Amino acid sequence: MKFNRSLASLVAAMGLLHGVCVAQTDSIATTPAEKLKDGWWKQRHEQKVELAKKGNVDLLYIGDSITHGFEKSGKAMWDKYYAPRNALNIGYSADRTENVLWRLDNGEIDGISPKLAIMMIGTNNTGHRKDKPEMIRDGVKAICDRLRTKLPNMKILILAIFPRSANASDAMRVNNDEANKLISKLADDKNIFFLDINGKFLEADGTLTKEIMPDFLHPREKGYQIWAEAIEPTVAKLMGDEPRK
């Protein structure tokens, strides 16, 4: 009998520990986390905080390496569509939802009052950690909540996580697609909007070509052109200005 009681206690303890581990795993996408040990990340964060302090930001771009790439492969599109709108790019290579949350809490949007934020985040939650679609949705929601609290007069345009991998059946593509279905429901079409332009990047059979994204993840120049042109009517409408051509 004593042995049975001990065994029952052990099983109960293991169940409790499992519950704690599951809770911690499920919350990781919504718990702010920095990457200051990465020298370039720390330097970029400090630069963006200083830019925010200068103010005069009408458009905020939030994301990961795909957004970061507007400073590289997408620079021509940035200069055409976003620089004239006093845009600030706070996209960071390899960032996940929790990293964006930390940055929003640590100066990157302090003292600014943009009209619009364009956000796409989550593909690294899939690629780095295989987060469930629900976790990615929760991370995006947490970012929206933070933005609504800190910048209540700003509209938010969430872009569907872009397609990745060559084929539509790839597990990571499918995970992002499922996350997008959940993320789309965050839109209220009043303060938060959702736009899916993924079909613009794909062939008729759903394949993604190297002509658009050479590594099947990051756009080349043509990909950034497709992106900027596809969202321009919506961006202009939400910002209350004229579409750029």
Short mmCIF file of C-alpha atoms in Angstrom, two decimals:
data_model
loop_
_atom_site.label_atom_id
_atom_site.label_comp_id
_atom_site.label_asym_id
_atom_site.label_seq_id
_atom_site.Cartn_x
_atom_site.Cartn_y
_atom_site.Cartn_z
CA MET A 1 0.00 0.00 0.00
CA LYS A 2 2.85 2.37 0.90
CA PHE A 3 4.51 1.61 -2.43
CA ASN A 4 1.30 2.33 -4.31
CA ARG A 5 0.91 5.68 -2.53
CA SER A 6 4.50 6.62 -3.40
CA LEU A 7 3.95 5.63 -7.01
CA ALA A 8 0.76 7.66 -7.17
CA SER A 9 2.58 10.69 -5.74
CA LEU A 10 5.35 10.31 -8.30
CA VAL A 11 2.86 10.09 -11.17
CA ALA A 12 1.02 13.16 -9.89
CA ALA A 13 4.27 15.12 -9.60
CA MET A 14 5.27 14.16 -13.12
CA GLY A 15 1.89 15.27 -14.40
CA LEU A 16 2.27 18.62 -12.65
CA LEU A 17 5.76 19.06 -14.08
CA HIS A 18 4.47 18.23 -17.55
CA GLY A 19 1.75 20.83 -17.16
CA VAL A 20 4.30 23.47 -16.16
CA CYS A 21 6.53 22.60 -19.13
CA VAL A 22 3.63 22.76 -21.56
CA ALA A 23 2.55 26.13 -20.15
CA GLN A 24 6.07 27.50 -20.46
CA THR A 25 6.35 26.25 -24.04
CA ASP A 26 2.98 27.68 -25.01
CA SER A 27 3.84 31.10 -23.57
CA ILE A 28 7.31 31.49 -25.07
CA ALA A 29 5.96 33.28 -28.16
CA THR A 30 4.26 35.89 -25.96
CA THR A 31 7.01 36.42 -23.37
CA PRO A 32 9.27 39.36 -24.35
CA ALA A 33 12.84 38.21 -25.04
CA GLU A 34 15.95 40.12 -26.10
CA LYS A 35 19.00 39.01 -28.07
CA LEU A 36 21.46 41.59 -26.80
CA LYS A 37 24.29 39.07 -26.76
CA ASP A 38 24.22 39.26 -30.55
CA GLY A 39 26.35 42.32 -31.20
CA TRP A 40 24.64 43.35 -34.44
CA TRP A 41 21.19 42.97 -32.84
CA LYS A 42 22.16 45.16 -29.89
CA GLN A 43 23.66 47.78 -32.21
CA ARG A 44 20.60 47.80 -34.46
CA HIS A 45 18.29 48.15 -31.47
CA GLU A 46 20.27 51.11 -30.16
CA GLN A 47 20.18 52.75 -33.59
CA LYS A 48 16.42 52.29 -33.90
CA VAL A 49 15.82 53.71 -30.43
CA GLU A 50 17.81 56.81 -31.39
CA LEU A 51 15.83 57.19 -34.62
CA ALA A 52 12.58 56.93 -32.67
CA LYS A 53 13.75 59.68 -30.33
CA LYS A 54 14.00 62.03 -33.30
CA GLY A 55 10.28 61.53 -33.99
CA ASN A 56 8.71 62.38 -37.34
CA VAL A 57 7.63 58.79 -38.03
CA ASP A 58 4.38 58.39 -39.96
CA LEU A 59 4.77 54.75 -40.97
CA LEU A 60 6.18 51.89 -38.92
CA TYR A 61 7.34 48.61 -40.47
CA ILE A 62 7.63 45.70 -38.02
CA GLY A 63 9.04 42.28 -38.76
CA ASP A 64 11.97 39.93 -39.19
CA SER A 65 14.65 39.50 -41.87
CA ILE A 66 12.08 39.80 -44.65
CA THR A 67 11.23 43.32 -43.50
CA HIS A 68 14.87 43.99 -42.61
CA GLY A 69 15.61 43.29 -46.27
CA PHE A 70 14.01 46.58 -47.32
CA GLU A 71 17.39 48.02 -46.35
CA LYS A 72 19.11 45.69 -48.81
CA SER A 73 17.39 43.94 -51.74
CA GLY A 74 14.25 46.00 -51.26
CA LYS A 75 15.91 49.40 -50.92
CA ALA A 76 14.62 50.73 -54.25
CA MET A 77 11.05 49.93 -53.20
CA TRP A 78 11.64 51.45 -49.77
CA ASP A 79 12.93 54.65 -51.32
CA LYS A 80 9.93 54.83 -53.66
CA TYR A 81 7.06 53.88 -51.37
CA TYR A 82 8.10 54.33 -47.76
CA ALA A 83 10.91 56.83 -47.30
CA PRO A 84 8.63 59.65 -48.56
CA ARG A 85 6.17 58.62 -45.84
CA ASN A 86 8.72 59.07 -43.05
CA ALA A 87 8.89 55.34 -42.43
CA LEU A 88 10.88 53.56 -39.73
CA ASN A 89 11.98 49.98 -40.39
CA ILE A 90 12.20 47.86 -37.23
CA GLY A 91 12.56 44.51 -38.93
CA TYR A 92 15.34 42.30 -37.54
CA SER A 93 16.84 39.22 -39.09
CA ALA A 94 15.87 35.99 -37.28
CA ASP A 95 13.41 37.67 -34.92
CA ARG A 96 10.36 35.89 -33.59
CA THR A 97 7.24 37.32 -31.97
CA GLU A 98 8.78 37.45 -28.50
CA ASN A 99 11.73 39.50 -29.75
CA VAL A 100 9.43 42.07 -31.32
CA LEU A 101 7.56 42.36 -28.01
CA TRP A 102 10.78 43.07 -26.15
CA ARG A 103 11.80 45.73 -28.64
CA LEU A 104 8.42 47.46 -28.42
CA ASP A 105 8.82 47.53 -24.64
CA ASN A 106 12.32 48.95 -24.80
CA GLY A 107 12.26 52.21 -26.68
CA GLU A 108 11.72 51.47 -30.35
CA ILE A 109 8.29 53.12 -30.47
CA ASP A 110 8.65 55.60 -27.62
CA GLY A 111 7.95 59.19 -28.56
CA ILE A 112 6.55 58.50 -32.03
CA SER A 113 2.99 58.67 -33.32
CA PRO A 114 2.74 56.87 -36.67
CA LYS A 115 -0.47 56.77 -38.63
CA LEU A 116 0.07 53.14 -39.59
CA ALA A 117 2.11 50.09 -38.66
CA ILE A 118 2.65 47.34 -41.21
CA MET A 119 3.56 44.07 -39.53
CA MET A 120 4.57 40.62 -40.69
CA ILE A 121 6.10 38.24 -38.16
CA GLY A 122 6.01 34.54 -37.39
CA THR A 123 7.93 32.63 -40.03
CA ASN A 124 10.87 32.21 -37.64
CA ASN A 125 8.53 30.88 -34.97
CA THR A 126 7.81 28.17 -37.52
CA GLY A 127 11.31 27.72 -38.88
CA HIS A 128 13.35 27.94 -35.68
CA ARG A 129 11.08 26.27 -33.17
CA LYS A 130 8.16 24.67 -34.98
CA ASP A 131 5.66 26.71 -32.97
CA LYS A 132 2.06 25.65 -33.36
CA PRO A 133 -0.17 27.98 -35.39
CA GLU A 134 -2.04 28.90 -32.21
CA MET A 135 1.20 30.00 -30.55
CA ILE A 136 2.12 32.17 -33.52
CA ARG A 137 -1.35 33.72 -33.50
CA ASP A 138 -1.00 34.42 -29.78
CA GLY A 139 2.36 36.09 -30.38
CA VAL A 140 0.95 38.31 -33.11
CA LYS A 141 -2.04 39.16 -30.92
CA ALA A 142 0.28 40.13 -28.08
CA ILE A 143 2.12 42.50 -30.43
CA CYS A 144 -1.16 44.03 -31.58
CA ASP A 145 -2.24 44.47 -27.97
CA ARG A 146 1.03 46.17 -27.14
CA LEU A 147 0.76 48.50 -30.12
CA ARG A 148 -2.84 49.36 -29.31
CA THR A 149 -1.84 50.21 -25.74
CA LYS A 150 1.21 52.29 -26.61
CA LEU A 151 -0.06 53.87 -29.84
CA PRO A 152 -3.86 53.85 -29.60
CA ASN A 153 -4.41 56.21 -32.54
CA MET A 154 -2.34 54.14 -34.97
CA LYS A 155 -3.87 51.66 -37.38
CA ILE A 156 -2.27 48.25 -37.75
CA LEU A 157 -2.02 46.34 -41.02
CA ILE A 158 -1.08 42.70 -40.46
CA LEU A 159 0.29 40.96 -43.53
CA ALA A 160 -0.15 37.22 -43.88
CA ILE A 161 3.13 35.43 -43.23
CA PHE A 162 4.70 35.05 -46.67
CA PRO A 163 4.93 31.62 -48.34
CA ARG A 164 8.13 29.70 -47.75
CA SER A 165 9.54 26.50 -49.25
CA ALA A 166 9.20 25.53 -52.88
CA ASN A 167 6.06 23.43 -52.59
CA ALA A 168 2.67 24.10 -51.03
CA SER A 169 2.74 20.75 -49.22
CA ASP A 170 5.92 21.54 -47.28
CA ALA A 171 5.33 21.29 -43.52
CA MET A 172 6.60 24.79 -42.77
CA ARG A 173 4.47 26.33 -45.54
CA VAL A 174 1.45 24.50 -44.17
CA ASN A 175 2.18 25.67 -40.62
CA ASN A 176 2.39 29.29 -41.75
CA ASP A 177 -0.81 28.91 -43.77
CA GLU A 178 -2.63 27.57 -40.73
CA ALA A 179 -1.25 30.40 -38.60
CA ASN A 180 -2.47 32.92 -41.18
CA LYS A 181 -6.01 31.58 -40.93
CA LEU A 182 -5.96 32.27 -37.20
CA ILE A 183 -4.17 35.61 -37.48
CA SER A 184 -6.73 36.87 -39.98
CA LYS A 185 -9.37 36.70 -37.25
CA LEU A 186 -7.52 39.34 -35.21
CA ALA A 187 -8.67 42.00 -37.68
CA ASP A 188 -11.61 44.18 -36.68
CA ASP A 189 -11.41 46.35 -39.84
CA LYS A 190 -11.47 49.40 -37.62
CA ASN A 191 -8.09 49.54 -35.94
CA ILE A 192 -6.55 46.26 -37.06
CA PHE A 193 -6.58 45.08 -40.66
CA PHE A 194 -5.37 41.90 -42.35
CA LEU A 195 -4.09 41.52 -45.91
CA ASP A 196 -3.00 38.32 -47.64
CA ILE A 197 -0.96 38.90 -50.81
CA ASN A 198 0.69 35.48 -50.84
CA GLY A 199 -0.87 34.47 -54.13
CA LYS A 200 1.08 37.24 -55.85
CA PHE A 201 4.33 35.38 -55.17
CA LEU A 202 3.19 31.93 -56.28
CA GLU A 203 2.80 30.03 -59.51
CA ALA A 204 -0.62 28.66 -60.47
CA ASP A 205 0.20 25.31 -58.84
CA GLY A 206 1.24 26.97 -55.59
CA THR A 207 4.97 26.61 -56.09
CA LEU A 208 7.40 29.34 -55.10
CA THR A 209 10.22 30.02 -57.55
CA LYS A 210 13.79 31.16 -57.01
CA GLU A 211 13.06 34.07 -59.32
CA ILE A 212 10.95 35.54 -56.51
CA MET A 213 12.67 34.13 -53.43
CA PRO A 214 16.05 32.56 -54.22
CA ASP A 215 16.21 30.64 -50.93
CA PHE A 216 12.44 30.05 -50.86
CA LEU A 217 12.12 32.45 -47.94
CA HIS A 218 13.63 35.89 -48.59
CA PRO A 219 12.47 37.99 -51.55
CA ARG A 220 14.89 39.24 -54.17
CA GLU A 221 14.35 42.66 -55.82
CA LYS A 222 11.40 41.40 -57.86
CA GLY A 223 9.79 39.99 -54.74
CA TYR A 224 10.00 43.32 -52.96
CA GLN A 225 8.46 45.01 -55.97
CA ILE A 226 5.55 42.56 -55.96
CA TRP A 227 5.12 43.16 -52.23
CA ALA A 228 5.18 46.95 -52.32
CA GLU A 229 2.90 47.22 -55.35
CA ALA A 230 0.39 44.73 -53.97
CA ILE A 231 -0.15 46.49 -50.65
CA GLU A 232 0.11 50.08 -51.91
CA PRO A 233 -3.64 50.70 -52.40
CA THR A 234 -4.33 49.51 -48.86
CA VAL A 235 -1.42 51.45 -47.38
CA ALA A 236 -2.52 54.66 -49.09
CA LYS A 237 -6.10 54.20 -47.91
CA LEU A 238 -5.11 53.56 -44.29
CA MET A 239 -2.65 56.45 -44.26
CA GLY A 240 -5.08 58.81 -45.94
CA ASP A 241 -2.80 59.72 -48.82
CA GLU A 242 -2.53 59.07 -52.54
CA PRO A 243 -1.22 55.76 -53.91
CA ARG A 244 2.30 56.01 -55.26
CA LYS A 245 2.88 54.79 -58.80
#
